[in-house]
JSON list of N, CA and C in Angstrom, two decimals:
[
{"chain": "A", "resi": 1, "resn": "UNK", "atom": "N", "xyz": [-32.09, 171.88, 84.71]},
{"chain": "A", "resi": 1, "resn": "UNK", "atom": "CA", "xyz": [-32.74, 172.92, 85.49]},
{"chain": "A", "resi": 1, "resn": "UNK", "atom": "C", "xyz": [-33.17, 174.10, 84.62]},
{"chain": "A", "resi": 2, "resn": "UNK", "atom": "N", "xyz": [-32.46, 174.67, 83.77]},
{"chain": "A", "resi": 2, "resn": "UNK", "atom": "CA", "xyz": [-33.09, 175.30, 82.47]},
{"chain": "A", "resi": 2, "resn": "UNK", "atom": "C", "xyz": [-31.87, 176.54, 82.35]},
{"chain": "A", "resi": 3, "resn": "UNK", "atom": "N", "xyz": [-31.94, 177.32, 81.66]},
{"chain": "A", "resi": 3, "resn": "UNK", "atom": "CA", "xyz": [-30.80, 177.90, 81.21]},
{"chain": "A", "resi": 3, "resn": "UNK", "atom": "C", "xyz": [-31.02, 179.34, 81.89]},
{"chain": "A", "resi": 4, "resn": "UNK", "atom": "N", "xyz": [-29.66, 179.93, 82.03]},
{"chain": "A", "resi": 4, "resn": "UNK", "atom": "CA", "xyz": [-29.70, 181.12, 82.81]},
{"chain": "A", "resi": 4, "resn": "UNK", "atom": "C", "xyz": [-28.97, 182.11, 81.83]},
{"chain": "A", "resi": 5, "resn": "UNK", "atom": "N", "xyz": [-29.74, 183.51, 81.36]},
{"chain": "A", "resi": 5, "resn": "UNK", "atom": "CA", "xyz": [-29.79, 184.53, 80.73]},
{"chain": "A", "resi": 5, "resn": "UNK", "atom": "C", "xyz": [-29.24, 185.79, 81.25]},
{"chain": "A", "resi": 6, "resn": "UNK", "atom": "N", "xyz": [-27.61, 186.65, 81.17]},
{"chain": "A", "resi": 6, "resn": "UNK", "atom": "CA", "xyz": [-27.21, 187.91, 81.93]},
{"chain": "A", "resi": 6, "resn": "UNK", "atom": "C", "xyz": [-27.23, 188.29, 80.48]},
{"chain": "A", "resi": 7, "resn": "UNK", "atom": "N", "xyz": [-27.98, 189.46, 80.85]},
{"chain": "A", "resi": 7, "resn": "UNK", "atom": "CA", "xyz": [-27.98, 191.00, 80.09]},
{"chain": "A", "resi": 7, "resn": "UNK", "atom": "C", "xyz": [-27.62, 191.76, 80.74]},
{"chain": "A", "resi": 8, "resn": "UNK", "atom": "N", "xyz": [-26.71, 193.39, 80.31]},
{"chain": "A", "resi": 8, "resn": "UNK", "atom": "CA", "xyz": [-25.80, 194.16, 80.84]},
{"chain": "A", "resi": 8, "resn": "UNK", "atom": "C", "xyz": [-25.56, 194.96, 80.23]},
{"chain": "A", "resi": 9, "resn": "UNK", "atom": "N", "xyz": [-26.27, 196.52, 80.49]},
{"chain": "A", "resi": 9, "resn": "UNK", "atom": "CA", "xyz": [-26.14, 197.80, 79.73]},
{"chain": "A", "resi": 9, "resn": "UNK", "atom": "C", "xyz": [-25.36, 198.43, 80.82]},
{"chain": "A", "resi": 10, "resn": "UNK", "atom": "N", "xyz": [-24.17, 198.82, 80.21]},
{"chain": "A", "resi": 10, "resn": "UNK", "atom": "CA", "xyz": [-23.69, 200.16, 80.95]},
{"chain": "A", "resi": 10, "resn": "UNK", "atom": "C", "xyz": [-24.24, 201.65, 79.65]},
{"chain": "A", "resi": 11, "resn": "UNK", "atom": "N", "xyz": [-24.50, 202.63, 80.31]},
{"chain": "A", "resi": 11, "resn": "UNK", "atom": "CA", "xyz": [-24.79, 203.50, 79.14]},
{"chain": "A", "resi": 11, "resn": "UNK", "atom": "C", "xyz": [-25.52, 204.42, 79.59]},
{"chain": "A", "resi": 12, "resn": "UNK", "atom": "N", "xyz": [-26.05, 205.33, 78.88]},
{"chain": "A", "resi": 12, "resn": "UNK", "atom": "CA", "xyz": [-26.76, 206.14, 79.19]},
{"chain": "A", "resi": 12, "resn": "UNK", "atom": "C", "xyz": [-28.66, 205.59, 79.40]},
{"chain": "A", "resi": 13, "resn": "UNK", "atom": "N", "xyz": [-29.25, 206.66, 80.37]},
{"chain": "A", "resi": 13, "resn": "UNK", "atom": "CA", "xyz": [-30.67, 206.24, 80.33]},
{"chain": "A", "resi": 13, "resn": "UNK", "atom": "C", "xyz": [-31.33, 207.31, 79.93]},
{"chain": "A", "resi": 14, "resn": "UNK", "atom": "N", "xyz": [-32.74, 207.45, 80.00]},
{"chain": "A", "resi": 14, "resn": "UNK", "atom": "CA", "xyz": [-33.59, 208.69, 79.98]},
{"chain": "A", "resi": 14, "resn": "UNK", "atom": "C", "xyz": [-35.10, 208.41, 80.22]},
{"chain": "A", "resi": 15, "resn": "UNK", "atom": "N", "xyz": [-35.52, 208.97, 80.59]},
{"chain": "A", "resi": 15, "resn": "UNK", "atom": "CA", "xyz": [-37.43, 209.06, 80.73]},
{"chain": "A", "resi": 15, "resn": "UNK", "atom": "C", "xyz": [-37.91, 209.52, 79.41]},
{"chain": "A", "resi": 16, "resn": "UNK", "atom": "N", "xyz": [-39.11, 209.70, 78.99]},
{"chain": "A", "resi": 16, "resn": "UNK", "atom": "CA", "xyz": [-39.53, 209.64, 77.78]},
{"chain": "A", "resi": 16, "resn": "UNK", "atom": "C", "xyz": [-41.49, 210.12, 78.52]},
{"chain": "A", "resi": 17, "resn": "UNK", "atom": "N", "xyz": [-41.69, 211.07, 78.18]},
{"chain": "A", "resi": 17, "resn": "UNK", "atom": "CA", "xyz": [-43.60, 211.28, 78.53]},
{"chain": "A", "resi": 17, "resn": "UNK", "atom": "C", "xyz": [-44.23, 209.91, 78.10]},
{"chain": "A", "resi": 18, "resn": "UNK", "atom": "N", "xyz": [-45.48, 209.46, 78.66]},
{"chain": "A", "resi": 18, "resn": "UNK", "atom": "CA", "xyz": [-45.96, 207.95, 78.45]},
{"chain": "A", "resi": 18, "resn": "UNK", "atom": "C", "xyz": [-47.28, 208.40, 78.65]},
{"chain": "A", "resi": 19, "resn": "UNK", "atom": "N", "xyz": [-48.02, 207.90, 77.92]},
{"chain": "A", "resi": 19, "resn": "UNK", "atom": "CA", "xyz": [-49.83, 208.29, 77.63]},
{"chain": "A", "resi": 19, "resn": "UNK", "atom": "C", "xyz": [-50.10, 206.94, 78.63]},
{"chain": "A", "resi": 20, "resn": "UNK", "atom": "N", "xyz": [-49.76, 206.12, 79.12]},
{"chain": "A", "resi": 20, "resn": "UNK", "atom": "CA", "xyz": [-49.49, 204.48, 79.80]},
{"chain": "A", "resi": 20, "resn": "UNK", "atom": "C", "xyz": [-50.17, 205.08, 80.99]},
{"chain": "A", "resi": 21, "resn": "UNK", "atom": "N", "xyz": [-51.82, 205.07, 81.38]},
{"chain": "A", "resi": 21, "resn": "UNK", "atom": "CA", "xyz": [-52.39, 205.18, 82.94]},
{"chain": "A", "resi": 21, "resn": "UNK", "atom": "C", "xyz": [-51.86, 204.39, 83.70]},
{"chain": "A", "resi": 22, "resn": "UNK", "atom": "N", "xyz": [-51.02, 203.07, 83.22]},
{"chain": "A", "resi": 22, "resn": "UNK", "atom": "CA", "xyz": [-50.01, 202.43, 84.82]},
{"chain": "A", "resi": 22, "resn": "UNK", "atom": "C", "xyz": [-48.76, 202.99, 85.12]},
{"chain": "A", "resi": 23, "resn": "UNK", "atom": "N", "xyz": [-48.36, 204.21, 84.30]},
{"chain": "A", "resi": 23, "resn": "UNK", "atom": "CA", "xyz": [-47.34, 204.85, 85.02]},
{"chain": "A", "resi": 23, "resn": "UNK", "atom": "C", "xyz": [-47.68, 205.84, 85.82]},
{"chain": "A", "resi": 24, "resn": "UNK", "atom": "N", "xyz": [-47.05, 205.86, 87.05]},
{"chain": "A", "resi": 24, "resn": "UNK", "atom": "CA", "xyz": [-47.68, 206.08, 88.00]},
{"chain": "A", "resi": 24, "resn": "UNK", "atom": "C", "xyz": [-47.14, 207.73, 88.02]},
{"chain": "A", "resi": 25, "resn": "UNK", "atom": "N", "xyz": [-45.66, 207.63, 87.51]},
{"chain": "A", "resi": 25, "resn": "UNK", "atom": "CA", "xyz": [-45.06, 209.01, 86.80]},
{"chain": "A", "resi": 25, "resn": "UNK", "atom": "C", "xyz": [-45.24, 210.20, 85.68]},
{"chain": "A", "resi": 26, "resn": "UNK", "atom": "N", "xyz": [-46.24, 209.03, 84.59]},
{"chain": "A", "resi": 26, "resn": "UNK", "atom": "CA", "xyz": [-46.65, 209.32, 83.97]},
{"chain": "A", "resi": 26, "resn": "UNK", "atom": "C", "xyz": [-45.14, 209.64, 82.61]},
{"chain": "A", "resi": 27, "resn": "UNK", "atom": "N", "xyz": [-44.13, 208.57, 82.98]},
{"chain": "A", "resi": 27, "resn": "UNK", "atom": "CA", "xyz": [-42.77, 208.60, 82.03]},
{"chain": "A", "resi": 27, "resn": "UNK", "atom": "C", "xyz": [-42.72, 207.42, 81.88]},
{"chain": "A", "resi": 28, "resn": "UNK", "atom": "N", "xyz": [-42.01, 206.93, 80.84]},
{"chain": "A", "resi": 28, "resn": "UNK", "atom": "CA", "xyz": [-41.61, 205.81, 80.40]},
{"chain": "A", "resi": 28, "resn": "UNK", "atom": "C", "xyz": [-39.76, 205.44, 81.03]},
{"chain": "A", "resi": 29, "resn": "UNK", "atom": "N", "xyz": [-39.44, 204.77, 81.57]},
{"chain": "A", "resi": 29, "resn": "UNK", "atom": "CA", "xyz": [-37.86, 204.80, 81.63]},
{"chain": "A", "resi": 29, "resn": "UNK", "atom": "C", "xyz": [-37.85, 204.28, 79.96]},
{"chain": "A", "resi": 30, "resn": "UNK", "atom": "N", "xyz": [-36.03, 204.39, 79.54]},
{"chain": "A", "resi": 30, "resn": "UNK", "atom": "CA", "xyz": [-35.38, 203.87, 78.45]},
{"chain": "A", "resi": 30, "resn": "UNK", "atom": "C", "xyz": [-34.32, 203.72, 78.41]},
{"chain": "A", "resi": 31, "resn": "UNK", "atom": "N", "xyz": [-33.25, 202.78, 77.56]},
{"chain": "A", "resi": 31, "resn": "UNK", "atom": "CA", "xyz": [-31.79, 202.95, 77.92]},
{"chain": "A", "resi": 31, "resn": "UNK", "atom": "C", "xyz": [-31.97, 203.38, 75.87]},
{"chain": "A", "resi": 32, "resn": "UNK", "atom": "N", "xyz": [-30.33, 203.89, 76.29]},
{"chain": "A", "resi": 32, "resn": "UNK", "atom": "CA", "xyz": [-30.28, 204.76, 75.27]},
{"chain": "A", "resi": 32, "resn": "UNK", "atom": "C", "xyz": [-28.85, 204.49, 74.72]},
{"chain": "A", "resi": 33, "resn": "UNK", "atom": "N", "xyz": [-29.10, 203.19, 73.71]},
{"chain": "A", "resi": 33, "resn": "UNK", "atom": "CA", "xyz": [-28.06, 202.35, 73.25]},
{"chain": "A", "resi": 33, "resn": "UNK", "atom": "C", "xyz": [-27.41, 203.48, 71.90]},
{"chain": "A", "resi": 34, "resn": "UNK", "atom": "N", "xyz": [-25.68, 203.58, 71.76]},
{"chain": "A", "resi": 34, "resn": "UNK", "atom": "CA", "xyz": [-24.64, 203.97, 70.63]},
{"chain": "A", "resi": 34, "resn": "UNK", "atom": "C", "xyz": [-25.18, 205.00, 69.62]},
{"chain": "A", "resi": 35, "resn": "UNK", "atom": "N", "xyz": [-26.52, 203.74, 68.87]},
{"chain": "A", "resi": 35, "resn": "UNK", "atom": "CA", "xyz": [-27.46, 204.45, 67.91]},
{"chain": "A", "resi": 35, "resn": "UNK", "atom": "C", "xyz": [-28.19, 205.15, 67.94]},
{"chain": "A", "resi": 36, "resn": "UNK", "atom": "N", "xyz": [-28.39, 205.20, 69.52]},
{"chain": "A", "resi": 36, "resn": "UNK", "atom": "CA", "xyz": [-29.54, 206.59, 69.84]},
{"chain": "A", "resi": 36, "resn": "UNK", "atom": "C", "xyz": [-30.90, 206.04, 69.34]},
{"chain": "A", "resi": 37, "resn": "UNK", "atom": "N", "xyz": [-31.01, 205.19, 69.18]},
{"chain": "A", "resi": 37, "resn": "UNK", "atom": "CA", "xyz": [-32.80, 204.33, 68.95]},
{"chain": "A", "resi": 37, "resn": "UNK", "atom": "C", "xyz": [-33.24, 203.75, 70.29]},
{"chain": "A", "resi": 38, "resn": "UNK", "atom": "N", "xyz": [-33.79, 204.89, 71.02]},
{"chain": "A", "resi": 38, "resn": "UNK", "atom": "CA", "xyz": [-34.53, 204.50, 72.46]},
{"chain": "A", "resi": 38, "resn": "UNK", "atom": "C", "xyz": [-34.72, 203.05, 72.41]},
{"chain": "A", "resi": 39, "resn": "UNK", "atom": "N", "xyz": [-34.71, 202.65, 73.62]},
{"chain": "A", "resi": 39, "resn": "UNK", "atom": "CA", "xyz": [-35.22, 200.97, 73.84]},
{"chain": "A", "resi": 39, "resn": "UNK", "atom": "C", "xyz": [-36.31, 201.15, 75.17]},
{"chain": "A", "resi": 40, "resn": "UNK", "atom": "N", "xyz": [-37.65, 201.78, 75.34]},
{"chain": "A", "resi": 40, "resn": "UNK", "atom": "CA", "xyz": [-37.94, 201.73, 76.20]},
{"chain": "A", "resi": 40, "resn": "UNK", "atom": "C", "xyz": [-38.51, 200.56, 77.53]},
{"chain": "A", "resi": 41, "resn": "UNK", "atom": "N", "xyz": [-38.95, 200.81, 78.43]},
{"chain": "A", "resi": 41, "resn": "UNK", "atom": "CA", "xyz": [-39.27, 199.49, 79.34]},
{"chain": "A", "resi": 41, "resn": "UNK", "atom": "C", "xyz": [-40.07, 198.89, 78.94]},
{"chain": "A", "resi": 42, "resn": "UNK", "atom": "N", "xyz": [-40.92, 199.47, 77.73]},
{"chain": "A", "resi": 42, "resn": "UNK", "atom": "CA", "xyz": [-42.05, 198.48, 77.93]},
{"chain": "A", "resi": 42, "resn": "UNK", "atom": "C", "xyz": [-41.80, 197.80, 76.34]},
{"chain": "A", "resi": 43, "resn": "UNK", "atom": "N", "xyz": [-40.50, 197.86, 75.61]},
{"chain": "A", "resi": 43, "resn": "UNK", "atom": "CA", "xyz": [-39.70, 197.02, 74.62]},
{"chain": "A", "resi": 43, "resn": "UNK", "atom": "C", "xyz": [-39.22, 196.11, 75.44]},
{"chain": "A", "resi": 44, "resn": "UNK", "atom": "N", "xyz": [-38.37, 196.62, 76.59]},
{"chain": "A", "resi": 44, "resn": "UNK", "atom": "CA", "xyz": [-37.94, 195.50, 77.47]},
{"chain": "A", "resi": 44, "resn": "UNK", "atom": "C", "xyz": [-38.99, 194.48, 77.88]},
{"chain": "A", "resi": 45, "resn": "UNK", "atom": "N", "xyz": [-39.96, 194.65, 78.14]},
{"chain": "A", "resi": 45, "resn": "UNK", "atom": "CA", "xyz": [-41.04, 193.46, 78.42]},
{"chain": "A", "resi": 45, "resn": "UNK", "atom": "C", "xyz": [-41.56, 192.74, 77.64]},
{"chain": "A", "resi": 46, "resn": "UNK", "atom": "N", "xyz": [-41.84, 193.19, 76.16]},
{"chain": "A", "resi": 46, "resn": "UNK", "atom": "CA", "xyz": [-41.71, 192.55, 75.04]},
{"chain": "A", "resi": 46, "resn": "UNK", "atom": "C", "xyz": [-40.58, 191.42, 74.95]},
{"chain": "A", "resi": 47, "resn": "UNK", "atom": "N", "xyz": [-39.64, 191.32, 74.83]},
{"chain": "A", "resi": 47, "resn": "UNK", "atom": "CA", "xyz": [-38.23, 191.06, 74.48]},
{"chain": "A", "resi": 47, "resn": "UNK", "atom": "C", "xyz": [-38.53, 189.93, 75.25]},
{"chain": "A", "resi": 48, "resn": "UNK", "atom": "N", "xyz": [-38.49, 190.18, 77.08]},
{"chain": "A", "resi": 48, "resn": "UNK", "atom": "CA", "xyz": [-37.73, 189.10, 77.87]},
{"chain": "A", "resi": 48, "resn": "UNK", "atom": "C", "xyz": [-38.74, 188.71, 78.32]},
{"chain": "A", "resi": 49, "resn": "UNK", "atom": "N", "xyz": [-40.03, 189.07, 78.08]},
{"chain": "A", "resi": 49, "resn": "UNK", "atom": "CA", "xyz": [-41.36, 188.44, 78.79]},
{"chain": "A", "resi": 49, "resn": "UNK", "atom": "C", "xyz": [-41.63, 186.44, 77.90]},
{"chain": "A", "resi": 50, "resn": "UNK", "atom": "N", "xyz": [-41.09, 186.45, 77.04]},
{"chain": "A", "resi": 50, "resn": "UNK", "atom": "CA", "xyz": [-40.94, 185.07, 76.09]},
{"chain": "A", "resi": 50, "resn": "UNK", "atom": "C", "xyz": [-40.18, 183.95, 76.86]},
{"chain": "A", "resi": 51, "resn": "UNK", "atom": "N", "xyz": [-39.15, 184.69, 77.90]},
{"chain": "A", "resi": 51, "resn": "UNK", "atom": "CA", "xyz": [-38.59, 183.77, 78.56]},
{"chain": "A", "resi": 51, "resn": "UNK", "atom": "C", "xyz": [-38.97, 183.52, 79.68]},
{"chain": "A", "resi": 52, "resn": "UNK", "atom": "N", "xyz": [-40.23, 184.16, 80.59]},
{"chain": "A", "resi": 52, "resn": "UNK", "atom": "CA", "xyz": [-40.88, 183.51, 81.68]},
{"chain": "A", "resi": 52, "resn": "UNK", "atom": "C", "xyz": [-41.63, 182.94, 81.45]},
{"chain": "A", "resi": 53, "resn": "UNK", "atom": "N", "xyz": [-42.35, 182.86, 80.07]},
{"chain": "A", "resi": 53, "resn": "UNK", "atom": "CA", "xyz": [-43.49, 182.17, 79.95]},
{"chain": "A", "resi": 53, "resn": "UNK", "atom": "C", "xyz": [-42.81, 180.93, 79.63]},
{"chain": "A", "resi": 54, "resn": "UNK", "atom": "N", "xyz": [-41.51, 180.66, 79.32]},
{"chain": "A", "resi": 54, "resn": "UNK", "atom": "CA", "xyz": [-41.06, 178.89, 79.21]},
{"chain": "A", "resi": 54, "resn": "UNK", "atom": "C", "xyz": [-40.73, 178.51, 80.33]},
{"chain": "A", "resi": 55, "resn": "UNK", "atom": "N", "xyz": [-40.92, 179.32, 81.65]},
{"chain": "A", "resi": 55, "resn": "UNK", "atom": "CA", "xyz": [-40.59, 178.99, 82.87]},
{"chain": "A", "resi": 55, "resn": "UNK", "atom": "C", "xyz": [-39.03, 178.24, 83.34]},
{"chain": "A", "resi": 56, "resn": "UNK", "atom": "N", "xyz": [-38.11, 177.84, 81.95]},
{"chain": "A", "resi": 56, "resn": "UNK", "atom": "CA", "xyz": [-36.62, 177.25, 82.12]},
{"chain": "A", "resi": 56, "resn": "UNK", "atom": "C", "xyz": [-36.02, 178.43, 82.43]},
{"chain": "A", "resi": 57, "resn": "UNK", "atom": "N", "xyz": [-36.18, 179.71, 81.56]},
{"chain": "A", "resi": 57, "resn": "UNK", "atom": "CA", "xyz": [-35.35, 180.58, 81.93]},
{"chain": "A", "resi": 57, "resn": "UNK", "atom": "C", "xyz": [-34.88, 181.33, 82.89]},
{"chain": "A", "resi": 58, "resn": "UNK", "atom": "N", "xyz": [-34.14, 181.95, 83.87]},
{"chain": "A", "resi": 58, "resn": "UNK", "atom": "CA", "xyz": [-33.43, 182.80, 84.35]},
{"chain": "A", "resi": 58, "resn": "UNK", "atom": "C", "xyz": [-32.93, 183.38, 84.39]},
{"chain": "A", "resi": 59, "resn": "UNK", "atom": "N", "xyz": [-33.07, 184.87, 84.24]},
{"chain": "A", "resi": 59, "resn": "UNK", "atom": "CA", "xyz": [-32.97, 185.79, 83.73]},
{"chain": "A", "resi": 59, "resn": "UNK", "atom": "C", "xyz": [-32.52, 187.13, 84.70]},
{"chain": "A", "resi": 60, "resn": "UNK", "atom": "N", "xyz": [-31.09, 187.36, 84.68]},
{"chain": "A", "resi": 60, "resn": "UNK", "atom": "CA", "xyz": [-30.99, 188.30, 85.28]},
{"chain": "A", "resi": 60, "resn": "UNK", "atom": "C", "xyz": [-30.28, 189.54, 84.50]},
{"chain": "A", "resi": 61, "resn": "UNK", "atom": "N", "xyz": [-30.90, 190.59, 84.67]},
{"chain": "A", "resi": 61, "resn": "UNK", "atom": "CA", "xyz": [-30.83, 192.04, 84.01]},
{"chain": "A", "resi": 61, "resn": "UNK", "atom": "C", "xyz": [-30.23, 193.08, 84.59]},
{"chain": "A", "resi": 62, "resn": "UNK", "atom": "N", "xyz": [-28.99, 193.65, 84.18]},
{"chain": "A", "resi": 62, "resn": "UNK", "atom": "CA", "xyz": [-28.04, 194.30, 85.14]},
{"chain": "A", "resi": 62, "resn": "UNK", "atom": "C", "xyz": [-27.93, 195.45, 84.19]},
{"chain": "A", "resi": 63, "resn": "UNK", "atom": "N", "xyz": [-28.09, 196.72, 84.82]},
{"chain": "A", "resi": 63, "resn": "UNK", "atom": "CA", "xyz": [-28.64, 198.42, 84.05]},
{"chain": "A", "resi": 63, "resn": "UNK", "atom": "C", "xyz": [-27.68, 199.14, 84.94]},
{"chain": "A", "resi": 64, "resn": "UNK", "atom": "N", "xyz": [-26.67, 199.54, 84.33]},
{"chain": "A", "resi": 64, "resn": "UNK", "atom": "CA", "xyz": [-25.78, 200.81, 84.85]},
{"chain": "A", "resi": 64, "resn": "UNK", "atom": "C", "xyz": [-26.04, 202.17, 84.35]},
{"chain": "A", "resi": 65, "resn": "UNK", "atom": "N", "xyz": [-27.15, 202.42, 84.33]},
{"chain": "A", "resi": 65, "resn": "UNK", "atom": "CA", "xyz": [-27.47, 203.52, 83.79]},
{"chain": "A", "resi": 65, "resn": "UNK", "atom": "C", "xyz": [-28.71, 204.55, 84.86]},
{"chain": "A", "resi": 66, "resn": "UNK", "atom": "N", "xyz": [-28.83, 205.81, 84.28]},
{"chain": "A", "resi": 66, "resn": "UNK", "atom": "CA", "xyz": [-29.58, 206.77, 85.16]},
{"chain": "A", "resi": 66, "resn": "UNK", "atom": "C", "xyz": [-31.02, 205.94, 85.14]},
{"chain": "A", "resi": 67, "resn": "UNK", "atom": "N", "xyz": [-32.08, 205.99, 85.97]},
{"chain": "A", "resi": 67, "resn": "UNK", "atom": "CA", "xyz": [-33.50, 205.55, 86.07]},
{"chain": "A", "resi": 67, "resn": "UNK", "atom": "C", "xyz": [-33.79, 203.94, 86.32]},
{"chain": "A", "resi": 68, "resn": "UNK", "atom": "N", "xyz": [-32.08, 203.50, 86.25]},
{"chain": "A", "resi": 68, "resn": "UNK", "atom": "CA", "xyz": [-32.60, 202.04, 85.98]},
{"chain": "A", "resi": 68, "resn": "UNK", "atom": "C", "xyz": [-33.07, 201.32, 87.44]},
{"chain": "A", "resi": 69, "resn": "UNK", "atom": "N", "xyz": [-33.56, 202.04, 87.99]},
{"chain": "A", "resi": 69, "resn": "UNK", "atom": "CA", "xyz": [-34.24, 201.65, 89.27]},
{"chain": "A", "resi": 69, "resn": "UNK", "atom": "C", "xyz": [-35.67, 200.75, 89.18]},
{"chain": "A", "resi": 70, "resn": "UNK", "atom": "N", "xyz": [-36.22, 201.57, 88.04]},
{"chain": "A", "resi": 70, "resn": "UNK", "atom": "CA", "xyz": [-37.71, 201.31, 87.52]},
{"chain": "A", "resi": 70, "resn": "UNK", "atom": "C", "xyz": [-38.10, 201.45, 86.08]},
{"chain": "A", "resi": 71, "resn": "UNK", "atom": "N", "xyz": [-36.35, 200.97, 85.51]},
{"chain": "A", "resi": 71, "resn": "UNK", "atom": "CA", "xyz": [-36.38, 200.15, 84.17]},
{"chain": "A", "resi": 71, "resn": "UNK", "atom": "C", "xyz": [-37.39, 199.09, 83.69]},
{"chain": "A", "resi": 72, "resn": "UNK", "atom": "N", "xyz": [-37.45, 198.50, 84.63]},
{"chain": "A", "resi": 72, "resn": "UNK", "atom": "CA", "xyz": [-38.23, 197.16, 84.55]},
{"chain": "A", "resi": 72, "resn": "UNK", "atom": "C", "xyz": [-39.67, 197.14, 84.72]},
{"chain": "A", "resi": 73, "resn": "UNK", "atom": "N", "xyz": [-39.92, 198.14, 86.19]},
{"chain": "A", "resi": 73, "resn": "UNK", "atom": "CA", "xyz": [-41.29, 198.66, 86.46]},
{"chain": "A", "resi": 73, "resn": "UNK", "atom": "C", "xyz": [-41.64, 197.42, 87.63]},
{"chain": "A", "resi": 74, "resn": "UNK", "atom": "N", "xyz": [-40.79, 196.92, 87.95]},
{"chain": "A", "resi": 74, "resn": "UNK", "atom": "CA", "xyz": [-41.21, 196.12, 89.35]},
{"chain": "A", "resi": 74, "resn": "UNK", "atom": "C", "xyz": [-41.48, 196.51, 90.35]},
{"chain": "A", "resi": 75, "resn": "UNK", "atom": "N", "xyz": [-42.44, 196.41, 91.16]},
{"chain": "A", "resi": 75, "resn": "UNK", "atom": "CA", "xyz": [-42.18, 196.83, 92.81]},
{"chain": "A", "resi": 75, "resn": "UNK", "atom": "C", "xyz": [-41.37, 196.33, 93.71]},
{"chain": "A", "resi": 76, "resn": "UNK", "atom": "N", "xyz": [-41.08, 194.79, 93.42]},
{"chain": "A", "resi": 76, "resn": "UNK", "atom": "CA", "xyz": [-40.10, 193.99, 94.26]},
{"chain": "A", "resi": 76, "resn": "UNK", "atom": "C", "xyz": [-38.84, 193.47, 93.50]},
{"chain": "A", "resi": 77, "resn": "UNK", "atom": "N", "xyz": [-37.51, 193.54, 94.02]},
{"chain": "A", "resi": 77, "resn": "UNK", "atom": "CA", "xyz": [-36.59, 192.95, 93.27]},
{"chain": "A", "resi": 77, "resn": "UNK", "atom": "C", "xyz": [-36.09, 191.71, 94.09]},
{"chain": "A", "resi": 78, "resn": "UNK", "atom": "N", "xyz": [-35.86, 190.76, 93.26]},
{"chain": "A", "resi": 78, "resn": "UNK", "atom": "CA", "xyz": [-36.03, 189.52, 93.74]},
{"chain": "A", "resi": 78, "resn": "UNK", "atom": "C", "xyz": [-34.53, 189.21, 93.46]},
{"chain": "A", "resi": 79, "resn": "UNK", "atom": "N", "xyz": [-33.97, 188.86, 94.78]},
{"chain": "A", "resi": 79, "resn": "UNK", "atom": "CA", "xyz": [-32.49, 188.51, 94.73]},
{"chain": "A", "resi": 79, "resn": "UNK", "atom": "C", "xyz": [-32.77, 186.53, 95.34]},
{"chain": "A", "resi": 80, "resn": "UNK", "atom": "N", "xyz": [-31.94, 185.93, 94.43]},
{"chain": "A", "resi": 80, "resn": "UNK", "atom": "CA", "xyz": [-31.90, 184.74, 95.16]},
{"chain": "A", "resi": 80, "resn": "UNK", "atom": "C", "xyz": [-30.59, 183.69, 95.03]},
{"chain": "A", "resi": 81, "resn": "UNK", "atom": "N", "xyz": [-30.46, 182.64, 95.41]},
{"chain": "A", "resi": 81, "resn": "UNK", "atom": "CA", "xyz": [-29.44, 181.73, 95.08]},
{"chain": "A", "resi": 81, "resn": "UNK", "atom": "C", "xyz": [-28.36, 182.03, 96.31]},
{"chain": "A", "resi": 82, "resn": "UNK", "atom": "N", "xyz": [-27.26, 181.25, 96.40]},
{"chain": "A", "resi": 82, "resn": "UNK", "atom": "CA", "xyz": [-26.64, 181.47, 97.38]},
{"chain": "A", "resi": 82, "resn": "UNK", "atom": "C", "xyz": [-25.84, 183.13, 96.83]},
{"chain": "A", "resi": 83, "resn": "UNK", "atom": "N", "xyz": [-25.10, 183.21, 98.06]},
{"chain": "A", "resi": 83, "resn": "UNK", "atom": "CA", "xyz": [-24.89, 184.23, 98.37]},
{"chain": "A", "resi": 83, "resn": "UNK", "atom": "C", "xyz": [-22.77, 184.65, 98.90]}
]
C-alpha cells in the first residue's frame, strides 16, 4: 500500500514578512528549530512535496507550535482512516 511518513515539531513558531502575492497575510509561517535557522512553509513544501508526487507516501505532519494552523498553507485539513 506504500509507506506512511510522521513528522513532529514541538517548538517554537514565528511569521516572517513574505513578498509571496499568495499570502493572503502577506507573512510567511516558520518553525523555529534549537539552531535558530528558520525553516519556513514554503521549505516545508519543498521537502515533503517529493513524497506526493510518488503517490505511495502518507504523510502526516504534526506542529505543536504557535501559527501552525497555516504552517502548511492548506485550506482543508484532511483527516482520514479509521477512527
Amino acid at each position: 500500500d506504500g509507506d506512511e511518513l510522521v513528522v513532529h515539531f514541538s517548538g517554537h513558531g514565528t511569521q516572517v514578512p513574505s513578498d509571496d502575492p499568495e499570502e493572503s497575510d502577506s507573512k510567511d509561517e516558520a518553525i523555529c528549530p534549537c539552531d535558530m535557522n528558520l525553516i519556513e512553509d514554503g521549505d516545508l513544501r519543498i521537502i515533503f512535496k517529493p513524497l506526493g508526487d510518488k503517490g505511495t507516501v502518507k504523510l502526516t505532519f504534526i506542529a505543536d507550535c504557535c501559527h501552525s494552523g497555516t504552517l502548511l498553507d492548506h485550506n482543508d485539513v484532511v483527516i482520514s482512516g479509521p477512527k
